[in-house]
XYZ file of C-alpha atoms in Angstrom:
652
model
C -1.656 73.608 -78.305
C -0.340 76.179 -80.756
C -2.359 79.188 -82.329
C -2.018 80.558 -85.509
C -4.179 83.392 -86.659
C -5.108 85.922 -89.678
C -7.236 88.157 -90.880
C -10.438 86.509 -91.021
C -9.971 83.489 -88.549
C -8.255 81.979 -85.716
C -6.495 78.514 -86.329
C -6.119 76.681 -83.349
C -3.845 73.443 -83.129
C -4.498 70.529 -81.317
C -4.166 66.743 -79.895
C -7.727 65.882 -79.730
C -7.861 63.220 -76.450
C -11.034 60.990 -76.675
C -12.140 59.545 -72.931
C -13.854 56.345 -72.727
C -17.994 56.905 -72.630
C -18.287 56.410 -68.732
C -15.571 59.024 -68.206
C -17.381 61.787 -70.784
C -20.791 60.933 -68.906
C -19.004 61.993 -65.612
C -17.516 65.122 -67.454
C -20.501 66.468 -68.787
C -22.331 65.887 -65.287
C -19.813 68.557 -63.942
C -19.508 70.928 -66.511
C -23.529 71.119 -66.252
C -23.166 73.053 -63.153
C -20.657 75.058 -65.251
C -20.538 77.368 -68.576
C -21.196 74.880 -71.426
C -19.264 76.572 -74.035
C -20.330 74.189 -76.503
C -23.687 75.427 -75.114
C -22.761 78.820 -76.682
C -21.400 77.512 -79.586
C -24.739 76.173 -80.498
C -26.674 79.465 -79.129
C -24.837 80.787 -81.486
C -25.238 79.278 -84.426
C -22.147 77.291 -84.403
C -21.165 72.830 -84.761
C -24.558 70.899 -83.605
C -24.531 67.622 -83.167
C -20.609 67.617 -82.017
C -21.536 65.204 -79.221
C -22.880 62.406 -82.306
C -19.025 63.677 -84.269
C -17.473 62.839 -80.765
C -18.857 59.408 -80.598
C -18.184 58.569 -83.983
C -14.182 59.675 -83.400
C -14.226 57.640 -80.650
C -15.444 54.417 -82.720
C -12.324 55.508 -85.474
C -9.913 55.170 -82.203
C -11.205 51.538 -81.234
C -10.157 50.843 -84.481
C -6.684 51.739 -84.035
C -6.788 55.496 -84.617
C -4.773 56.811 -80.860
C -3.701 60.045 -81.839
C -5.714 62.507 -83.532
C -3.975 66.053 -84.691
C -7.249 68.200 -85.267
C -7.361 71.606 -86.594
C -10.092 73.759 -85.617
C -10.976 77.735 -87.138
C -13.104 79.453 -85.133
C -14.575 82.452 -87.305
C -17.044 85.132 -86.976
C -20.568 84.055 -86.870
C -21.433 86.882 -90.557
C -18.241 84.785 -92.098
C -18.626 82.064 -94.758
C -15.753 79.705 -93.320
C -13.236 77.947 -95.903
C -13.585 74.356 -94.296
C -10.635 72.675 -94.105
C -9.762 71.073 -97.165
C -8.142 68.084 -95.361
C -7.342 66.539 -91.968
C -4.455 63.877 -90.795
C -5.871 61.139 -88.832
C -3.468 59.033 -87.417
C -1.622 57.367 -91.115
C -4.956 57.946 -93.317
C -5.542 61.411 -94.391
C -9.556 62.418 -95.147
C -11.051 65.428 -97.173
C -14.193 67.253 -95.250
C -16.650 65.360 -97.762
C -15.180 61.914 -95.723
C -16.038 63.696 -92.497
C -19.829 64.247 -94.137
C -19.811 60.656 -94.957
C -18.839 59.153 -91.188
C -21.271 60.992 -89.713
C -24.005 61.606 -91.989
C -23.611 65.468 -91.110
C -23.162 68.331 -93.032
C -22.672 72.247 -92.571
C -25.299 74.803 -93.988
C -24.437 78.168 -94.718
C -23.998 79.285 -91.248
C -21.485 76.816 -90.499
C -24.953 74.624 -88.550
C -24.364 70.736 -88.969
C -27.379 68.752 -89.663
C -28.455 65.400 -91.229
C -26.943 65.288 -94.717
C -30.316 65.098 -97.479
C -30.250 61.972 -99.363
C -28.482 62.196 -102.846
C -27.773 60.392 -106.084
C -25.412 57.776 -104.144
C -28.412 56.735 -101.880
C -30.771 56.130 -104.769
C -31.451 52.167 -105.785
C -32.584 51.490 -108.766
C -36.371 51.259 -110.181
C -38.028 48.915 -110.295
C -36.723 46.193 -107.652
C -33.847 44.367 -109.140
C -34.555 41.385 -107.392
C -30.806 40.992 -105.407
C -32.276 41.181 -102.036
C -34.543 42.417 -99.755
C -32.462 44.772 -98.385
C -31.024 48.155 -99.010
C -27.463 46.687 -97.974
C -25.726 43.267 -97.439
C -26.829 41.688 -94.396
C -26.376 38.306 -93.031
C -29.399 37.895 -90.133
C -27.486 34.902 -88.614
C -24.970 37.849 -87.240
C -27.612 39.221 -84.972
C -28.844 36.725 -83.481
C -27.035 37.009 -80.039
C -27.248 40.692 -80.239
C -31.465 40.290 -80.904
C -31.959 38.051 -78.120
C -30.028 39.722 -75.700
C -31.680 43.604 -76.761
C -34.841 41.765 -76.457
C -34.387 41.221 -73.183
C -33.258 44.372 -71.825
C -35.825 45.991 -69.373
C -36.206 49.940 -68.638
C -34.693 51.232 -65.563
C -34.979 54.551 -65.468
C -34.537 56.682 -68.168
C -33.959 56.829 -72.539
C -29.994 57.793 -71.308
C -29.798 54.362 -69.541
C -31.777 52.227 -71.720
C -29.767 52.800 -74.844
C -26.359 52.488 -72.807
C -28.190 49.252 -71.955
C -28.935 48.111 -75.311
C -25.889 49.056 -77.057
C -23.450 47.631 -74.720
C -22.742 44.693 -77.019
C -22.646 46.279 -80.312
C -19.694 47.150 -81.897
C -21.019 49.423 -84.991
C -23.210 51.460 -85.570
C -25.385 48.980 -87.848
C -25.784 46.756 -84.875
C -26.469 49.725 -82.394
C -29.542 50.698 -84.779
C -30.634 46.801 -84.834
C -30.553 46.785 -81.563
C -32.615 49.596 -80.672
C -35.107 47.996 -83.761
C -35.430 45.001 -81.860
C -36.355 46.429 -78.534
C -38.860 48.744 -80.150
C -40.230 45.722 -82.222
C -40.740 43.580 -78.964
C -41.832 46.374 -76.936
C -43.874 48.627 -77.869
C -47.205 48.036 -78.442
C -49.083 49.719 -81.363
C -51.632 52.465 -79.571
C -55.299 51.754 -82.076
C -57.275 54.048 -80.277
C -54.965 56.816 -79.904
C -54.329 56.501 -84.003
C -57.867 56.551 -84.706
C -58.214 59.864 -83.166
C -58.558 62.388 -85.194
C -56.069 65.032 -84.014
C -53.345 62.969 -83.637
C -51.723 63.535 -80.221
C -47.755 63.518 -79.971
C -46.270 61.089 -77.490
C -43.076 61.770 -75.425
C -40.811 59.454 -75.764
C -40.865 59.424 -72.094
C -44.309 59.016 -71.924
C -44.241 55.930 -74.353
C -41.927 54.274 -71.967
C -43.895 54.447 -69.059
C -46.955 53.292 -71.045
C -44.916 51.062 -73.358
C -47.745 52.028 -76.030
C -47.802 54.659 -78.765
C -48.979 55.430 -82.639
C -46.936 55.687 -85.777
C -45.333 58.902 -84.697
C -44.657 58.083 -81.280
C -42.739 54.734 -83.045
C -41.027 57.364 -85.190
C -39.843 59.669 -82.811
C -38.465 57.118 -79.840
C -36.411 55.552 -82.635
C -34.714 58.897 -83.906
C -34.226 60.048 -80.310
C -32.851 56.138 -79.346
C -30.258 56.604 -82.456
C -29.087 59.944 -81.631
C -28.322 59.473 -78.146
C -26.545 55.908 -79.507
C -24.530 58.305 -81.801
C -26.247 57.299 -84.982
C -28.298 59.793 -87.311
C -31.756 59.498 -87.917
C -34.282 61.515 -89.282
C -38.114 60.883 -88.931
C -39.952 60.543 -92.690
C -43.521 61.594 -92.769
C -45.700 60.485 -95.376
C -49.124 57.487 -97.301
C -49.118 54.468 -96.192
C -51.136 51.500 -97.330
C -51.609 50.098 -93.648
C -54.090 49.124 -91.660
C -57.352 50.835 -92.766
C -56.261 50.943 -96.600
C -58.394 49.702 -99.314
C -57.231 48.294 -102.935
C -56.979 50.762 -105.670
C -57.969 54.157 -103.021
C -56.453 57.748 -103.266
C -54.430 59.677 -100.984
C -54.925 63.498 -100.144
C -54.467 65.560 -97.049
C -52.637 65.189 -94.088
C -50.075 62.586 -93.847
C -51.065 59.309 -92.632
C -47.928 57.737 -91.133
C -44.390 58.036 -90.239
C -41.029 55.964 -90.490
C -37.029 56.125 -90.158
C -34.092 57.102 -92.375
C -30.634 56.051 -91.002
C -27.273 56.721 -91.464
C -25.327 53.864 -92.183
C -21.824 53.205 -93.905
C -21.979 56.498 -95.841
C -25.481 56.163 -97.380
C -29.393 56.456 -95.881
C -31.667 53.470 -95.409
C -35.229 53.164 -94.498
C -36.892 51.241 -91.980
C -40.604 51.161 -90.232
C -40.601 49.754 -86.377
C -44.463 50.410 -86.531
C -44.844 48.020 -88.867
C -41.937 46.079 -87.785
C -43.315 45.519 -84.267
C -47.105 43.770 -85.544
C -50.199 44.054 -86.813
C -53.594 45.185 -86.371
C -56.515 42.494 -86.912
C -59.151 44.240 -89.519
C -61.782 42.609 -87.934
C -61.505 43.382 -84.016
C -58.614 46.571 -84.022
C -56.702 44.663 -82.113
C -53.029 44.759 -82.098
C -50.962 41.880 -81.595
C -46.614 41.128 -81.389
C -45.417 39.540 -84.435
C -42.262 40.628 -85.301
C -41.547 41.408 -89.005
C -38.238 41.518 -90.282
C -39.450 42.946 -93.418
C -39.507 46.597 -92.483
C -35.862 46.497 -91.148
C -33.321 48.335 -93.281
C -35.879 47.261 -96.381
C -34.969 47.922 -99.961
C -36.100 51.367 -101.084
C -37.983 50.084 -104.310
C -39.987 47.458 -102.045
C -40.606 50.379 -99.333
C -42.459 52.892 -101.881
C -44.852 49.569 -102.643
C -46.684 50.748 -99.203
C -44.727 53.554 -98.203
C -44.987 57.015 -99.637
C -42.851 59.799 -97.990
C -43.399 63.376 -98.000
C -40.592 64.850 -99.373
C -39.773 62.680 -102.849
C -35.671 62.273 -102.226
C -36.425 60.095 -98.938
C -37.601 57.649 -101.771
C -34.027 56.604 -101.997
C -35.023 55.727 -105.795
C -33.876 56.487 -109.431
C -36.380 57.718 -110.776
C -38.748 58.536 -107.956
C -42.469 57.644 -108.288
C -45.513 59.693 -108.263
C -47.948 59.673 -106.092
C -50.518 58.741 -108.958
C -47.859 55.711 -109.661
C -48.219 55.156 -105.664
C -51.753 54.686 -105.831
C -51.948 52.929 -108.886
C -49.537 50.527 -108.748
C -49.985 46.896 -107.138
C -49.290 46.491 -103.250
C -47.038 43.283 -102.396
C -47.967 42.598 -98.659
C -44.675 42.433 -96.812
C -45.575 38.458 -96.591
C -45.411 38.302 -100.150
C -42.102 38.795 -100.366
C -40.849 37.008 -96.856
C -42.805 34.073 -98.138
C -39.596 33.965 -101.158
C -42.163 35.605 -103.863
C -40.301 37.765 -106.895
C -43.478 38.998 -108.797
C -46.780 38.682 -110.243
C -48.907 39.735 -113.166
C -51.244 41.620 -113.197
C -48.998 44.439 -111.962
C -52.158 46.208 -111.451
C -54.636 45.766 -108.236
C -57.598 46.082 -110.515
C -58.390 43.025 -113.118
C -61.352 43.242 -115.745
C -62.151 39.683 -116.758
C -62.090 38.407 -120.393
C -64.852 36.462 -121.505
C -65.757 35.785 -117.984
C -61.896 34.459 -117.038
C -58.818 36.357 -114.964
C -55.456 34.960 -114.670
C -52.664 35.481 -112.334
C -49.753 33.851 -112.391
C -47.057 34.579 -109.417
C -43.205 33.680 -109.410
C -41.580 32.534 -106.938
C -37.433 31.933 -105.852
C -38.686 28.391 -103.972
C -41.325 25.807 -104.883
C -45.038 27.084 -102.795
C -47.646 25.701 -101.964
C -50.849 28.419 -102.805
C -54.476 28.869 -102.143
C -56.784 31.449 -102.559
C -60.144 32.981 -102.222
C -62.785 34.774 -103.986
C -65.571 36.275 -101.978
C -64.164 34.752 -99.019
C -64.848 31.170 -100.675
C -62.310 28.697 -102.241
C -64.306 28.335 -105.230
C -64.699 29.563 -108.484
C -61.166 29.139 -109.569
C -58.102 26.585 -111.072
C -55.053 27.101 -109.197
C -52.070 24.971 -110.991
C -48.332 24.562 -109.169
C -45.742 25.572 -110.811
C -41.824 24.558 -109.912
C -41.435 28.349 -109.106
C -44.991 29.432 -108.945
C -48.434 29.408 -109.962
C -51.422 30.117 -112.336
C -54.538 30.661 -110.890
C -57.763 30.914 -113.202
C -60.659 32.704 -111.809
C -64.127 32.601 -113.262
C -66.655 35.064 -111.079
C -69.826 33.620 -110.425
C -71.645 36.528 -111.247
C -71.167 40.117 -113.230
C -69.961 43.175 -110.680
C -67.035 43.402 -108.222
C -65.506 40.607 -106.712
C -62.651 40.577 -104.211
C -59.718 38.027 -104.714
C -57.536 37.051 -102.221
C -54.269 34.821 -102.406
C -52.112 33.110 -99.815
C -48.662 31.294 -99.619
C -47.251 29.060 -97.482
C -43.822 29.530 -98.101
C -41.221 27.787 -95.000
C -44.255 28.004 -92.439
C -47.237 25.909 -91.523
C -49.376 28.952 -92.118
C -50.640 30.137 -95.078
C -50.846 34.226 -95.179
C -51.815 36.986 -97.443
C -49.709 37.720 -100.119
C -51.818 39.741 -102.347
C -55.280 41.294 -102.818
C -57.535 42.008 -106.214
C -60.234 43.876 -107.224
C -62.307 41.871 -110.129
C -64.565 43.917 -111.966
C -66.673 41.252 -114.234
C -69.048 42.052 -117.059
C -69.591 39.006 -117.881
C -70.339 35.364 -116.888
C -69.347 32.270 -118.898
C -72.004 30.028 -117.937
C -70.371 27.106 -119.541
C -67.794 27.407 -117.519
C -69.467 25.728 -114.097
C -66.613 24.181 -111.812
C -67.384 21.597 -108.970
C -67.681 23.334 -105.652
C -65.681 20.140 -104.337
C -63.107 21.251 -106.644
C -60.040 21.727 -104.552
C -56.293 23.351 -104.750
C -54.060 22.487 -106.328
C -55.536 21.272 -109.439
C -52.873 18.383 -110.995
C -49.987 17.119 -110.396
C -47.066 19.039 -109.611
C -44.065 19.067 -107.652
C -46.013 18.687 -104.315
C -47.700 15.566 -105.520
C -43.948 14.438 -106.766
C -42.936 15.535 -103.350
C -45.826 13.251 -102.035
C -44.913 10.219 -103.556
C -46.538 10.249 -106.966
C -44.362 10.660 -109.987
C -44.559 10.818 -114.148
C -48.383 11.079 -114.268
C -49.841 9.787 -117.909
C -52.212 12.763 -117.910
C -49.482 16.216 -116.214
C -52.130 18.999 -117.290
C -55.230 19.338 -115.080
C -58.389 19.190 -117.085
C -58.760 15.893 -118.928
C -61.180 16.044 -121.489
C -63.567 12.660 -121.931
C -65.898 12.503 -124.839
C -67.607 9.072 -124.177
C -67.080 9.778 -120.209
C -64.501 7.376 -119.917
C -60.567 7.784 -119.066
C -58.068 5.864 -117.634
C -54.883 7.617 -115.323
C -52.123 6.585 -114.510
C -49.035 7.390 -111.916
C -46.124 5.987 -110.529
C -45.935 5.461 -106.584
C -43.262 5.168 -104.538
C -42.514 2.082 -102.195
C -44.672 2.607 -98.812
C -47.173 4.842 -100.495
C -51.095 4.192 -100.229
C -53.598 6.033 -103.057
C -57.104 7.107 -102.344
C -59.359 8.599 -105.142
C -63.070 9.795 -105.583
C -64.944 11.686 -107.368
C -67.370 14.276 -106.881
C -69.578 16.251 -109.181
C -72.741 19.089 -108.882
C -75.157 16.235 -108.377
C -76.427 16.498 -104.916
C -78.539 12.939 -105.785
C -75.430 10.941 -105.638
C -73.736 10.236 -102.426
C -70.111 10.659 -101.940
C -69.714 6.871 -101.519
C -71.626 6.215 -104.564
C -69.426 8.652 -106.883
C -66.469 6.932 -105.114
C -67.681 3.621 -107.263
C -67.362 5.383 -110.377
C -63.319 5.255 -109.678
C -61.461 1.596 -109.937
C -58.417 1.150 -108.962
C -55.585 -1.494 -110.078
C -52.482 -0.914 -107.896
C -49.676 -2.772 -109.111
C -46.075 -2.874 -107.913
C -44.845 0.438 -108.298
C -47.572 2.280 -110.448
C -51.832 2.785 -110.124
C -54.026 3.334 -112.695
C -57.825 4.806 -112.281
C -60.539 3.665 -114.586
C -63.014 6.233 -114.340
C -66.913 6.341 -115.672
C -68.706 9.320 -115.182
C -72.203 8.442 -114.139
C -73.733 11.680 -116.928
C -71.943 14.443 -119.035
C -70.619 17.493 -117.115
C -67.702 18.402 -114.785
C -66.321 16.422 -111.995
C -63.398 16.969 -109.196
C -60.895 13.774 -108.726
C -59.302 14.033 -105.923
C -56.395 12.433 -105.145
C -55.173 11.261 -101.417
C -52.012 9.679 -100.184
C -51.181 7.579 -96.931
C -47.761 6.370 -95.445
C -48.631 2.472 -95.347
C -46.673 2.222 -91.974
C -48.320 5.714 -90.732
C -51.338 6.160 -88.435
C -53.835 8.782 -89.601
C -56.025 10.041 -92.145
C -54.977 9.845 -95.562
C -53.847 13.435 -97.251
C -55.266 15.654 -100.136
C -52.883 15.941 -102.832
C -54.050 17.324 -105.607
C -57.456 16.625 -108.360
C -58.042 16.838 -111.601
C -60.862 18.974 -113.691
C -63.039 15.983 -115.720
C -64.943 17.270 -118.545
C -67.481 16.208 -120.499
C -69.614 17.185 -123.078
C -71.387 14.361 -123.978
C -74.881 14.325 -122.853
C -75.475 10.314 -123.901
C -73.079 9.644 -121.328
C -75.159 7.133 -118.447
C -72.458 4.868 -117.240
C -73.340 2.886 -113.670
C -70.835 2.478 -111.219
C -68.251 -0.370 -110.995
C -68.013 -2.964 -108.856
C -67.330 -2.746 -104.929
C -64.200 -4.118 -104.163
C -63.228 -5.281 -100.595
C -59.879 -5.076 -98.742
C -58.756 -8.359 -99.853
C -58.852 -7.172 -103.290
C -55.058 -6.989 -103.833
C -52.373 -5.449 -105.157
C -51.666 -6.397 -108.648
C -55.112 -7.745 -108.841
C -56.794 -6.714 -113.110
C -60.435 -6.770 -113.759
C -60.771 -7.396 -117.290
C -64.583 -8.178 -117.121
C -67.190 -7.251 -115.644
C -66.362 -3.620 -115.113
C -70.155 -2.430 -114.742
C -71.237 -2.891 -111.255
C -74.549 -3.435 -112.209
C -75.312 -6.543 -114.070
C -78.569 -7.526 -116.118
C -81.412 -10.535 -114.420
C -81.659 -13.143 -116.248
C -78.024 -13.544 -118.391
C -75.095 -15.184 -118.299
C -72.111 -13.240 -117.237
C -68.846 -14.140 -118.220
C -65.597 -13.186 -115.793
C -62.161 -12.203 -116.177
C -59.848 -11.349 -113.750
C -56.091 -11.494 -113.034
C -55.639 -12.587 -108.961
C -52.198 -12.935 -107.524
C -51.091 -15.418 -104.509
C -55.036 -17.603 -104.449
C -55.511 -21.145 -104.914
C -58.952 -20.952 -105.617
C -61.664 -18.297 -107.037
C -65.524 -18.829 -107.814
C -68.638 -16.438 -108.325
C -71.435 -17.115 -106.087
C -74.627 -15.934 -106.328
C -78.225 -18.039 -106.717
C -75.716 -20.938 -107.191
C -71.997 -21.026 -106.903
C -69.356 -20.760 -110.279
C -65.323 -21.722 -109.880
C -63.097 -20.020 -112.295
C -60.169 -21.818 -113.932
C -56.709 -20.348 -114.134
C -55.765 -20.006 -118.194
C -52.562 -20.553 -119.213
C -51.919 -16.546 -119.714
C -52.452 -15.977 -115.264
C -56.423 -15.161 -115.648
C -59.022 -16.765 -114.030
C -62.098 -17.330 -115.807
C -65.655 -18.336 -115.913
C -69.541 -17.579 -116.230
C -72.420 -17.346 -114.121
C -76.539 -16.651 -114.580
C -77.825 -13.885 -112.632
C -81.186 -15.506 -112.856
C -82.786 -15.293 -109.307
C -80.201 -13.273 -108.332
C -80.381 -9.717 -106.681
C -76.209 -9.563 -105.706
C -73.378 -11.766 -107.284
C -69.935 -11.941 -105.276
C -66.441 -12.600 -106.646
C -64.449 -15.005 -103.531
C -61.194 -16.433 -103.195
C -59.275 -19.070 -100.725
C -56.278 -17.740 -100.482
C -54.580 -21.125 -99.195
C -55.488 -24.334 -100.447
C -55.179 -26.003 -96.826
C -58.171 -23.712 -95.595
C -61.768 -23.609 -96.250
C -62.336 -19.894 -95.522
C -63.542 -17.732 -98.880
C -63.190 -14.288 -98.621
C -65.044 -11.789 -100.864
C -63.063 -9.339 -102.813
C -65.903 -7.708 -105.603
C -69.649 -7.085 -105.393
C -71.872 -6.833 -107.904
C -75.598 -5.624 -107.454
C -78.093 -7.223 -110.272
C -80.880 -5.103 -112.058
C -84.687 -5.722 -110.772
C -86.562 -8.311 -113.420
């Protein structure tokens, strides 16, 4: 060691030696019986935070760095110090700014090292460019070793030991910070009645291990204190939140509500929330429950100010910062929103005035998603369309005054959640605009009902439009694939098996076609159900159509029953009303694959003849009659008829 000295400092040179952890641990415990004199170093206003420096040399040497030549000026405490303006480590040489940058430190004016205040090189972008959620590259398949085995880890006896614990298999300090995320997240149960109290109380850190419960702050505070002992800086960010508790479109003022993490990582800050990380609160009973969200980990700054407001505006980490008006006003993406794969939606605004009794949001979305949603707490009241990469939903309010709309995704999972919340404020009500409270979503086809089997529908929008009451539809099916329709309208008169006669259907080899009738002029659902031939089970929704009409002449009856023997391929030509007039002759037409013999029996019994074009063909008298059946033998050799239509004749 060699000392050089002048006027206003003395220079000391130096081989810096960096022991392993273990061996600095056993150091320290003697020298605490001892003078510290870094102890009176920081009494006296000189280098905090050396220990965090110390550990971050000591992760330059695993790296290869053996030997480091250090040169250290010791001046007097009144003295601004010239810092030097560059140090040799190992074959690299660094300024001081690259020293700033390792360890996210920096000296004030009193030569006192503290967490370095965000700048211009933390600051993303506003609004979210959509590259990822994220504040920095990540690949999530990289912790999963290191998340399972944090998880795990148990308290022993004290912070010291725990964080030696958890950071025993990380090798940076991004993966020492995930792993004290994780153990928080899966550990730490969120303290309702304790953050419901109006002074809030502060929670030791030592406390909050014992109890292994805590509020916002107490989150906050473990997980700086965690990352410092680990090495890694971290400052605590109070601040709004729109958590549990918050209500669409409402102000902030006052004292702050909540309180997250900055970290330093790889030379820049990132934000992070293990509160909100760890669960959630249910609205309805305050209870909290585990369920880990990977949202709030290292989250991209212009996706954290959607529900996150911090106290000082530079922990924004954006360019340009928002205002807490813009905070308030602008429209709150649930985390799920965007961990279910959506990019945006319009209205950007949480508030929607209807026009002419209608709102419309669309969302988009990076994946095809399935969507449903809710107004008043009911699925009615609205057309929700799928789109390849999102949706249109069209919402008509019942009645004038506020209405609250709710929408939820599916995305990857079997559960549909939140992704977004509404205010409606309606002035008026369209009341032409009546849809069928059977009406279900999705309304038509799409790429689920693709996805389902059915393919290049005749009619792809999802209101058809029938002036006489009459349509016909038509889709392709794939091989294996049973269809189910029926129809329901507003008329509580009918029964659901009735409607369903108002539907025929003519399956043929690879495509079905519906003939419908509507039984009087208004609006009906048609819902549309699929089956796996080979599958046991129910058959499955798929999607309906919106049938309109206008007409109020419209009176058709129902068709005829058809039985299971009525098979594919099979073409009714005539009759197609299921009710037939007393008294009259009735002539048939029908198309009937793989029978030998057909007839219409009623009173008396009437064979149809096979014409040259593949249709069978007769007449029959409904005199006497009160039902008529269609029946086939489906091999000459037997005697057994089965019945395949039904017909019910009016009263004389």
């Amino acid at each position: 060691m060699e000392l050089k000295k002048d006027s206003n400092a003395v220079a000391i040179d130096m081989l810096l030696i960096v022991h392993s952890e273990k061996r600095r641990a056993a150091q320290a415990t003697q020298l605490d019986s001892q003078t510290d004199p870094g102890a009176l170093l920081q009494n006296r206003g000189g280098f905090q935070g050396v220990r965090n420096g110390i550990r971050k040399w000591q992760e330059l040497e695993r790296n290869g760095f053996q030997g480091t030549q250090l040169t250290v000026e010791i001046h007097p405490q009144d003295a601004m110090p010239q810092l030097l303006k560059k140090f040799s480590l190992a074959k690299r040489t660094y300024v001081i700014s690259d020293l700033w940058d390792i360890t996210g430190l920096q000296g004030d004016k009193n030569g006192n090292m503290r967490p370095r205040q965000p700048g211009g090189k933390d600051a993303h972008a506003y609004p979210w460019d959509r590259s990822s959620l994220k504040s920095m590259p990540l690949d999530l398949r990289h912790f999963e070793k290191l998340d399972a085995s944090a998880s795990q880890v148990t308290v022993k006896s004290g912070l010291d030991e725990l964080v030696s614990d958890l950071i025993q298999e990380a090798h940076s300090d991004l993966e020492r910070v995930r792993a004290i995320w994780i153990w928080i997240c899966h550990h730490i149960e969120y303290d309702v009645e304790a953050a419901q109290e109006k002074d809030r109380q502060a929670f030791k850190p030592t406390d909050i291990l014992r109890t292994q419960k805590t509020n916002c702050d107490g989150y906050a505070g473990l997980f700086e204190r965690m990352c410092r002992i680990a090495g890694v800086q971290c400052v605590t960010v109070p601040g709004y939140s729109k958590g549990f508790g918050y209500q669409t479109g409402q102000s902030f003022s006052g004292e702050f509500d909540h309180a997250w993490n900055a970290v330093y990582l790889e030379g820049h800050w990132h934000l992070l929330d293990s509160t909100w990380g760890s669960g959630l609160v249910d609205t309805t009973t305050s209870k909290f429950t585990f369920l880990y969200n990977e949202f709030y980990f290292l989250t991209h700054p212009a996706l954290f100010i959607e529900d996150h407001f911090p106290d000082n505006k530079n922990w924004q980490l954006l360019k340009p910062p928002q205002s807490l008006r813009q905070f308030e006003n602008n429209m709150y993406h649930k985390s799920e929103f965007y961990n279910k794969g959506m990019l945006s939606a319009h209205p950007e605004t949480s508030m929607i005035r209807t026009v002419n009794g209608k709102a419309t949001v669309t969302i988009e979305s990076c994946a095809p998603t399935l969507f449903m949603f809710m107004l008043n707490g009911k699925q009615e009241h609205g057309l929700l369309s799928l789109r390849k990469n999102g949706m249109k939903l069209e919402v008509y309010p019942p009645t004038m005054g506020t209405h609250k709309l709710q929408i939820f995704a599916k995305g990857n999972s079997e559960i549909y959640s939140s992704v977004l919340e509404y205010t409606l404020k309606c002035n008026y009500v369209d009341l032409s605009v009546r849809l069928p409270a059977e009406l279900h979503q999705p309304v038509g086809p799409s790429w689920f009902s693709e996805q389902m089997g059915i393919t290049k529908p005749s009619h792809p929008d999802p209101i058809i439009h029938t002036s006489d009451g009459r349509c016909s539809i038509s889709f392709g099916v794939e091989e294996g694939i049973s269809v189910l329709a029926s129809l329901h309208g507003d008329d509580g008169t009918i029964t659901e098996e009735t409607q369903r006669r108002y539907i025929f259907q003519l399956d043929r080899e690879k495509r079905t076609e519906l003939k419908v009738q509507l039984p009087h002029a208004g609006k009906f659902a048609l819902k549309i159900f699929v089956k796996k031939r080979q599958e046991q089970g129910n058959f499955i929704f798929v999607f309906n159509y919106l049938l309109c009409c206008a007409n109020t002449k419209v009176n058709w009856p129902m068709f005829p029953e058809s039985f299971g023997n009525w098979g594919q391929g099979n073409e009714l030509l005539e009759p197609l009303s299921g009710v037939l007039p007393a008294n009259r002759n009735i002539p048939f037409k029908l198309k009937l694959h793989g029978i030998a013999k057909a007839l219409v029996k009623g009173q008396d019994t009437w064979p149809l003849t096979l014409n040259p074009e593949g249709y069978w063909e007769g007449s029959c008298n409904t005199a006497g009659c009160q039902e008529i059946y269609v029946m086939v033998l489906e091999n000459a050799n037997h005697n057994f008829y089965s019945y395949i239509l039904k017909y019910k004749v009016n009263d004389q």
